PDB file of C-alpha atoms in Angstrom:
ATOM      1  CA  SER A   1       9.916 -15.354  18.264  1.00 89.00           C
ATOM      2  CA  TYR A   2       7.751 -15.428  14.863  1.00 94.00           C
ATOM      3  CA  VAL A   3       7.553 -11.921  13.045  1.00 97.00           C
ATOM      4  CA  LEU A   4       4.823 -11.082  10.552  1.00 98.00           C
ATOM      5  CA  THR A   5       5.232  -8.118   8.258  1.00 98.00           C
ATOM      6  CA  GLN A   6       2.548  -6.129   6.722  1.00 98.00           C
ATOM      7  CA  PRO A   7       2.336  -3.012   4.604  1.00 98.00           C
ATOM      8  CA  PRO A   8       1.325   0.235   6.622  1.00 98.00           C
ATOM      9  CA  SER A   9      -0.852   1.433   4.218  1.00 98.00           C
ATOM     10  CA  VAL A  10      -3.119   0.251   1.162  1.00 98.00           C
ATOM     11  CA  SER A  11      -5.026   2.466  -1.290  1.00 97.00           C
ATOM     12  CA  VAL A  12      -7.503   1.393  -3.754  1.00 97.00           C
ATOM     13  CA  ALA A  13     -10.416   3.001  -5.724  1.00 97.00           C
ATOM     14  CA  PRO A  14     -13.886   1.838  -5.145  1.00 97.00           C
ATOM     15  CA  GLY A  15     -14.918  -1.144  -7.290  1.00 97.00           C
ATOM     16  CA  GLN A  16     -11.336  -2.257  -7.567  1.00 97.00           C
ATOM     17  CA  THR A  17      -9.514  -5.237  -5.878  1.00 98.00           C
ATOM     18  CA  ALA A  18      -7.320  -4.748  -2.739  1.00 98.00           C
ATOM     19  CA  ARG A  19      -4.587  -6.831  -1.853  1.00 98.00           C
ATOM     20  CA  ILE A  20      -2.885  -6.931   1.586  1.00 98.00           C
ATOM     21  CA  THR A  21       0.019  -9.108   2.218  1.00 98.00           C
ATOM     22  CA  CYS A  22       1.468 -10.464   5.342  1.00 98.00           C
ATOM     23  CA  GLY A  23       4.956 -11.807   5.286  1.00 98.00           C
ATOM     24  CA  GLY A  24       6.721 -14.455   7.513  1.00 97.00           C
ATOM     25  CA  ASN A  25       9.160 -17.055   7.628  1.00 96.00           C
ATOM     26  CA  ASN A  26       7.742 -20.147   5.757  1.00 96.00           C
ATOM     27  CA  ILE A  27       4.316 -18.768   6.737  1.00 97.00           C
ATOM     28  CA  GLY A  28       2.705 -21.119   4.198  1.00 97.00           C
ATOM     29  CA  SER A  29       3.084 -23.940   6.887  1.00 96.00           C
ATOM     30  CA  LYS A  30       0.973 -22.059   9.357  1.00 95.00           C
ATOM     31  CA  SER A  31      -2.876 -21.219   9.317  1.00 95.00           C
ATOM     32  CA  VAL A  32      -3.435 -17.316   8.958  1.00 97.00           C
ATOM     33  CA  HIS A  33      -6.241 -15.668  10.183  1.00 98.00           C
ATOM     34  CA  TRP A  34      -7.302 -12.098   9.317  1.00 98.00           C
ATOM     35  CA  TYR A  35      -9.078  -9.434  11.212  1.00 98.00           C
ATOM     36  CA  GLN A  36     -10.699  -6.146  10.218  1.00 98.00           C
ATOM     37  CA  GLN A  37     -10.930  -3.161  12.734  1.00 98.00           C
ATOM     38  CA  LYS A  38     -12.833   0.107  12.216  1.00 98.00           C
ATOM     39  CA  PRO A  39     -12.267   3.196  14.062  1.00 96.00           C
ATOM     40  CA  GLY A  40     -13.632   2.628  17.897  1.00 95.00           C
ATOM     41  CA  GLN A  41     -14.553  -0.914  17.319  1.00 97.00           C
ATOM     42  CA  ALA A  42     -13.299  -4.455  18.309  1.00 98.00           C
ATOM     43  CA  PRO A  43     -11.742  -6.327  15.531  1.00 98.00           C
ATOM     44  CA  VAL A  44     -13.814  -8.739  13.546  1.00 98.00           C
ATOM     45  CA  LEU A  45     -12.597 -12.026  11.973  1.00 97.00           C
ATOM     46  CA  VAL A  46     -12.970 -11.847   8.322  1.00 98.00           C
ATOM     47  CA  VAL A  47     -11.067 -14.683   7.045  1.00 98.00           C
ATOM     48  CA  TYR A  48      -9.533 -17.829   9.001  1.00 96.00           C
ATOM     49  CA  ASP A  49      -7.423 -20.799   8.389  1.00 96.00           C
ATOM     50  CA  ASP A  50      -5.772 -18.989   5.339  1.00 97.00           C
ATOM     51  CA  SER A  51      -8.819 -19.006   3.284  1.00 97.00           C
ATOM     52  CA  ASP A  52     -12.271 -19.952   5.185  1.00 97.00           C
ATOM     53  CA  ARG A  53     -14.754 -17.175   5.730  1.00 97.00           C
ATOM     54  CA  PRO A  54     -16.982 -16.961   8.875  1.00 95.00           C
ATOM     55  CA  SER A  55     -20.772 -16.681   8.527  1.00 95.00           C
ATOM     56  CA  GLY A  56     -21.798 -13.194   7.300  1.00 95.00           C
ATOM     57  CA  ILE A  57     -18.411 -12.008   5.841  1.00 97.00           C
ATOM     58  CA  PRO A  58     -18.904 -11.388   2.077  1.00 97.00           C
ATOM     59  CA  GLU A  59     -17.667 -13.503  -0.424  1.00 97.00           C
ATOM     60  CA  ARG A  60     -15.600 -10.548  -1.367  1.00 97.00           C
ATOM     61  CA  PHE A  61     -13.148 -11.185   0.967  1.00 98.00           C
ATOM     62  CA  SER A  62     -10.865 -14.288   0.339  1.00 98.00           C
ATOM     63  CA  GLY A  63      -7.412 -15.155   1.229  1.00 98.00           C
ATOM     64  CA  SER A  64      -4.367 -17.285   0.361  1.00 98.00           C
ATOM     65  CA  ASN A  65      -1.079 -18.480   1.744  1.00 98.00           C
ATOM     66  CA  SER A  66       2.047 -20.113   0.237  1.00 97.00           C
ATOM     67  CA  GLY A  67       5.718 -19.935   0.930  1.00 97.00           C
ATOM     68  CA  ASN A  68       6.530 -16.613   2.720  1.00 98.00           C
ATOM     69  CA  THR A  69       3.566 -14.479   2.216  1.00 98.00           C
ATOM     70  CA  ALA A  70      -0.067 -14.620   2.921  1.00 98.00           C
ATOM     71  CA  THR A  71      -2.748 -12.478   1.171  1.00 98.00           C
ATOM     72  CA  LEU A  72      -5.917 -10.975   2.040  1.00 98.00           C
ATOM     73  CA  THR A  73      -8.092  -9.985  -0.969  1.00 98.00           C
ATOM     74  CA  ILE A  74     -10.793  -7.734  -1.192  1.00 98.00           C
ATOM     75  CA  SER A  75     -12.845  -7.664  -4.368  1.00 98.00           C
ATOM     76  CA  ARG A  76     -14.984  -4.871  -5.569  1.00 97.00           C
ATOM     77  CA  VAL A  77     -13.911  -2.731  -2.745  1.00 97.00           C
ATOM     78  CA  GLU A  78     -16.457  -0.689  -1.198  1.00 97.00           C
ATOM     79  CA  ALA A  79     -16.273   2.639   1.079  1.00 97.00           C
ATOM     80  CA  GLY A  80     -17.155   0.670   4.022  1.00 97.00           C
ATOM     81  CA  ASP A  81     -14.171  -1.680   3.682  1.00 97.00           C
ATOM     82  CA  GLU A  82     -11.962   1.156   4.654  1.00 98.00           C
ATOM     83  CA  ALA A  83     -10.571  -0.063   8.204  1.00 98.00           C
ATOM     84  CA  ASP A  84      -7.320  -1.639   9.477  1.00 98.00           C
ATOM     85  CA  TYR A  85      -6.542  -5.181   8.783  1.00 98.00           C
ATOM     86  CA  TYR A  86      -4.325  -7.519  10.862  1.00 98.00           C
ATOM     87  CA  CYS A  87      -2.845 -10.637   9.924  1.00 98.00           C
ATOM     88  CA  GLN A  88      -2.319 -13.252  13.061  1.00 98.00           C
ATOM     89  CA  VAL A  89      -0.746 -16.873  13.438  1.00 97.00           C
ATOM     90  CA  TRP A  90      -0.349 -19.013  16.125  1.00 95.00           C
ATOM     91  CA  ASP A  91       3.242 -20.069  16.634  1.00 92.00           C
ATOM     92  CA  SER A  92       2.874 -23.525  18.519  1.00 89.00           C
ATOM     93  CA  SER A  93       6.534 -23.963  18.668  1.00 89.00           C
ATOM     94  CA  SER A  94       6.796 -21.066  20.962  1.00 90.00           C
ATOM     95  CA  ASP A  95       5.805 -20.502  24.690  1.00 90.00           C
ATOM     96  CA  HIS A  96       4.329 -17.219  23.688  1.00 90.00           C
ATOM     97  CA  PRO A  97       2.332 -18.347  20.285  1.00 93.00           C
ATOM     98  CA  GLY A  98       0.012 -15.444  19.667  1.00 94.00           C
ATOM     99  CA  VAL A  99       1.312 -13.210  16.934  1.00 97.00           C
ATOM    100  CA  PHE A 100      -0.058 -10.359  15.133  1.00 98.00           C
ATOM    101  CA  GLY A 101       1.110  -8.557  12.073  1.00 98.00           C
ATOM    102  CA  GLY A 102       1.503  -4.845  12.593  1.00 98.00           C
ATOM    103  CA  GLY A 103      -1.489  -3.876  10.794  1.00 98.00           C
ATOM    104  CA  THR A 104      -2.299  -2.275   7.436  1.00 98.00           C
ATOM    105  CA  LYS A 105      -4.544   0.665   6.961  1.00 98.00           C
ATOM    106  CA  LEU A 106      -6.850   0.455   3.788  1.00 98.00           C
ATOM    107  CA  THR A 107      -8.011   3.557   2.253  1.00 98.00           C
ATOM    108  CA  VAL A 108     -10.877   3.600  -0.260  1.00 97.00           C
ATOM    109  CA  LEU A 109      -9.871   6.580  -2.753  1.00 94.00           C
TER     110      LEU A 109
ATOM    111  CA  GLU B   1     -25.606 -14.994  20.407  1.00 96.00           C
ATOM    112  CA  VAL B   2     -21.923 -15.186  21.611  1.00 96.00           C
ATOM    113  CA  GLN B   3     -21.220 -12.302  23.946  1.00 98.00           C
ATOM    114  CA  LEU B   4     -17.999 -11.176  25.723  1.00 98.00           C
ATOM    115  CA  VAL B   5     -18.329  -8.252  28.304  1.00 98.00           C
ATOM    116  CA  GLU B   6     -15.179  -6.702  29.865  1.00 98.00           C
ATOM    117  CA  SER B   7     -14.899  -4.686  33.094  1.00 97.00           C
ATOM    118  CA  GLY B   8     -12.716  -3.738  35.581  1.00 97.00           C
ATOM    119  CA  GLY B   9     -10.414  -1.122  33.529  1.00 97.00           C
ATOM    120  CA  GLY B  10      -9.811   2.220  34.970  1.00 97.00           C
ATOM    121  CA  LEU B  11      -6.854   4.584  35.835  1.00 97.00           C
ATOM    122  CA  VAL B  12      -3.877   3.319  38.028  1.00 97.00           C
ATOM    123  CA  GLN B  13      -0.777   4.575  39.108  1.00 97.00           C
ATOM    124  CA  PRO B  14       2.577   2.954  37.873  1.00 97.00           C
ATOM    125  CA  GLY B  15       3.397  -0.061  39.949  1.00 97.00           C
ATOM    126  CA  GLY B  16      -0.199  -0.428  40.878  1.00 98.00           C
ATOM    127  CA  SER B  17      -2.587  -3.443  40.355  1.00 98.00           C
ATOM    128  CA  LEU B  18      -5.720  -4.032  38.408  1.00 98.00           C
ATOM    129  CA  ARG B  19      -8.186  -7.096  37.753  1.00 98.00           C
ATOM    130  CA  LEU B  20     -10.077  -7.361  34.633  1.00 98.00           C
ATOM    131  CA  SER B  21     -13.083  -9.551  34.073  1.00 98.00           C
ATOM    132  CA  CYS B  22     -14.916 -11.017  30.986  1.00 98.00           C
ATOM    133  CA  ALA B  23     -18.410 -12.533  31.278  1.00 98.00           C
ATOM    134  CA  ALA B  24     -19.165 -14.773  28.414  1.00 98.00           C
ATOM    135  CA  SER B  25     -22.486 -15.749  27.519  1.00 98.00           C
ATOM    136  CA  GLY B  26     -24.229 -17.391  24.397  1.00 97.00           C
ATOM    137  CA  PHE B  27     -21.894 -20.430  23.984  1.00 97.00           C
ATOM    138  CA  THR B  28     -20.326 -23.452  26.244  1.00 97.00           C
ATOM    139  CA  PHE B  29     -17.871 -21.392  27.923  1.00 97.00           C
ATOM    140  CA  SER B  30     -15.949 -24.464  29.332  1.00 96.00           C
ATOM    141  CA  SER B  31     -15.389 -25.806  26.199  1.00 95.00           C
ATOM    142  CA  TYR B  32     -13.083 -22.834  24.507  1.00 95.00           C
ATOM    143  CA  SER B  33      -9.761 -21.740  25.326  1.00 95.00           C
ATOM    144  CA  MET B  34      -9.874 -17.900  25.887  1.00 96.00           C
ATOM    145  CA  ASN B  35      -7.362 -14.883  25.197  1.00 97.00           C
ATOM    146  CA  TRP B  36      -6.642 -11.480  26.254  1.00 98.00           C
ATOM    147  CA  VAL B  37      -5.532  -8.981  23.464  1.00 98.00           C
ATOM    148  CA  ARG B  38      -4.428  -5.410  23.780  1.00 98.00           C
ATOM    149  CA  GLN B  39      -4.341  -2.443  21.745  1.00 98.00           C
ATOM    150  CA  ALA B  40      -2.015   0.701  22.944  1.00 98.00           C
ATOM    151  CA  PRO B  41      -3.486   4.063  21.796  1.00 97.00           C
ATOM    152  CA  GLY B  42      -3.094   4.527  18.080  1.00 96.00           C
ATOM    153  CA  LYS B  43      -1.068   1.488  17.726  1.00 97.00           C
ATOM    154  CA  GLY B  44      -1.855  -2.271  16.533  1.00 98.00           C
ATOM    155  CA  LEU B  45      -3.094  -5.725  18.088  1.00 98.00           C
ATOM    156  CA  GLU B  46      -0.966  -7.035  20.976  1.00 98.00           C
ATOM    157  CA  TRP B  47      -1.700 -10.867  21.902  1.00 97.00           C
ATOM    158  CA  VAL B  48      -1.150 -10.932  25.920  1.00 98.00           C
ATOM    159  CA  SER B  49      -2.344 -14.496  27.247  1.00 97.00           C
ATOM    160  CA  TYR B  50      -3.929 -17.546  26.431  1.00 96.00           C
ATOM    161  CA  ILE B  51      -5.872 -20.043  28.529  1.00 95.00           C
ATOM    162  CA  SER B  52      -7.079 -23.360  27.626  1.00 94.00           C
ATOM    163  CA  SER B  53     -10.683 -24.481  28.370  1.00 94.00           C
ATOM    164  CA  SER B  54      -9.531 -26.631  31.514  1.00 94.00           C
ATOM    165  CA  SER B  55      -6.852 -24.056  32.421  1.00 95.00           C
ATOM    166  CA  SER B  56      -3.968 -26.729  31.841  1.00 94.00           C
ATOM    167  CA  THR B  57      -2.313 -24.619  29.488  1.00 94.00           C
ATOM    168  CA  ILE B  58      -1.538 -20.989  29.880  1.00 95.00           C
ATOM    169  CA  TYR B  59       1.045 -18.827  28.009  1.00 95.00           C
ATOM    170  CA  TYR B  60       1.977 -15.011  28.285  1.00 97.00           C
ATOM    171  CA  ALA B  61       3.624 -12.448  25.942  1.00 97.00           C
ATOM    172  CA  ASP B  62       7.018 -11.832  27.080  1.00 96.00           C
ATOM    173  CA  SER B  63       5.928  -8.269  27.705  1.00 97.00           C
ATOM    174  CA  VAL B  64       4.199  -9.314  30.634  1.00 98.00           C
ATOM    175  CA  LYS B  65       4.986 -12.834  31.919  1.00 97.00           C
ATOM    176  CA  GLY B  66       5.900 -12.410  35.549  1.00 97.00           C
ATOM    177  CA  ARG B  67       3.538  -9.377  36.073  1.00 98.00           C
ATOM    178  CA  PHE B  68       0.273 -10.796  34.850  1.00 98.00           C
ATOM    179  CA  THR B  69      -2.172 -13.765  35.760  1.00 98.00           C
ATOM    180  CA  ILE B  70      -4.696 -15.179  33.596  1.00 98.00           C
ATOM    181  CA  SER B  71      -7.575 -17.359  34.917  1.00 98.00           C
ATOM    182  CA  ARG B  72     -11.126 -18.673  34.525  1.00 98.00           C
ATOM    183  CA  ASP B  73     -14.212 -19.860  36.349  1.00 98.00           C
ATOM    184  CA  ASN B  74     -15.849 -22.061  34.150  1.00 98.00           C
ATOM    185  CA  ALA B  75     -18.768 -22.410  36.706  1.00 98.00           C
ATOM    186  CA  LYS B  76     -19.320 -18.553  36.509  1.00 98.00           C
ATOM    187  CA  ASN B  77     -18.373 -18.135  32.756  1.00 98.00           C
ATOM    188  CA  SER B  78     -15.935 -15.708  33.288  1.00 98.00           C
ATOM    189  CA  LEU B  79     -12.386 -14.942  32.396  1.00 98.00           C
ATOM    190  CA  TYR B  80      -9.947 -12.902  34.593  1.00 98.00           C
ATOM    191  CA  LEU B  81      -6.562 -11.099  33.991  1.00 98.00           C
ATOM    192  CA  GLN B  82      -4.651  -9.942  37.216  1.00 98.00           C
ATOM    193  CA  MET B  83      -2.250  -7.182  36.576  1.00 98.00           C
ATOM    194  CA  ASN B  84       0.371  -6.289  39.151  1.00 98.00           C
ATOM    195  CA  SER B  85       3.432  -3.894  38.896  1.00 98.00           C
ATOM    196  CA  LEU B  86       1.631  -1.850  36.170  1.00 98.00           C
ATOM    197  CA  ARG B  87       3.876   0.327  33.815  1.00 98.00           C
ATOM    198  CA  ASP B  88       2.973   3.202  31.645  1.00 97.00           C
ATOM    199  CA  GLU B  89       3.511   1.059  28.514  1.00 97.00           C
ATOM    200  CA  ASP B  90       0.631  -1.333  29.702  1.00 98.00           C
ATOM    201  CA  THR B  91      -1.971   1.540  28.958  1.00 98.00           C
ATOM    202  CA  ALA B  92      -4.186   0.028  26.273  1.00 98.00           C
ATOM    203  CA  VAL B  93      -7.933  -1.297  25.519  1.00 98.00           C
ATOM    204  CA  TYR B  94      -7.974  -4.896  26.771  1.00 98.00           C
ATOM    205  CA  TYR B  95     -10.067  -7.267  24.893  1.00 98.00           C
ATOM    206  CA  CYS B  96     -11.067 -10.781  25.740  1.00 98.00           C
ATOM    207  CA  ALA B  97     -11.319 -12.906  22.541  1.00 97.00           C
ATOM    208  CA  ARG B  98     -12.616 -16.390  22.188  1.00 97.00           C
ATOM    209  CA  GLY B  99      -9.981 -19.077  20.850  1.00 94.00           C
ATOM    210  CA  ARG B 100     -10.718 -22.501  19.482  1.00 90.00           C
ATOM    211  CA  PRO B 101     -11.671 -25.638  21.647  1.00 85.00           C
ATOM    212  CA  VAL B 102      -8.287 -27.155  21.168  1.00 81.00           C
ATOM    213  CA  GLY B 103      -4.990 -26.541  19.326  1.00 77.00           C
ATOM    214  CA  ALA B 104      -3.596 -23.524  17.487  1.00 76.00           C
ATOM    215  CA  THR B 105      -5.827 -20.759  17.997  1.00 86.00           C
ATOM    216  CA  LEU B 106      -7.460 -17.866  16.350  1.00 92.00           C
ATOM    217  CA  PHE B 107      -9.743 -15.416  17.745  1.00 96.00           C
ATOM    218  CA  ASP B 108     -13.250 -15.818  16.531  1.00 95.00           C
ATOM    219  CA  TYR B 109     -15.199 -13.250  18.946  1.00 97.00           C
ATOM    220  CA  TRP B 110     -14.168 -10.303  20.898  1.00 98.00           C
ATOM    221  CA  GLY B 111     -15.617  -8.289  23.455  1.00 98.00           C
ATOM    222  CA  GLN B 112     -16.096  -4.245  23.450  1.00 97.00           C
ATOM    223  CA  GLY B 113     -12.693  -3.875  25.382  1.00 98.00           C
ATOM    224  CA  THR B 114     -12.081  -2.370  28.616  1.00 98.00           C
ATOM    225  CA  LEU B 115      -9.412   1.068  29.032  1.00 98.00           C
ATOM    226  CA  VAL B 116      -6.608   0.702  31.230  1.00 98.00           C
ATOM    227  CA  THR B 117      -4.857   3.704  31.989  1.00 98.00           C
ATOM    228  CA  VAL B 118      -1.533   3.787  33.839  1.00 98.00           C
ATOM    229  CA  SER B 119      -0.495   6.897  34.725  1.00 96.00           C
ATOM    230  CA  SER B 120       0.690   9.122  37.737  1.00 93.00           C
TER     231      SER B 120
END
């Protein structure tokens, strides 16, 4: 089955840029979606189809996807961005197609 | 406003059964695929099951295949998850999440989750 690999943690100072990676075999051929989850809350979709943002998500959140790595970029990081972030793809070739990465804890220093 | 409200969680013994429900509102439920996603305490997200808008296509994670059954009632705007032969490792918060109308899906709206605890 398809595997997505994320770093367990990323740390960044306020105002700087955070980059969270999601690795997978030829992930560039798939649509990647990103979710933010704060403690005790349900996940929220922040980027879909590699680089699109749902309404209400700040422009500071952006995404890219090429080759074997997708990246969520958060510019001008704020304290309120501290959360767990998950990447996700739909592996249409599988009979169990829903796949999440293991998650990355973003810490704002 | 899209709303998803799960119910039916609780404490159950290993080997027992539980039925989760998800009440949907604020969108045309019958036009969208739906999913269950779970999260064990302190762990990451795990996709559990998918059902297409017409119930014609259903998928399960290997970890629940043969024990869980997803279903929906479009007339009642409701999604269900029948969970049988429950194991300790099924302990988790279970979320229902809206997918896309067709094709490869994402999860654009989530409920608040319902906690299932499997323990003797």
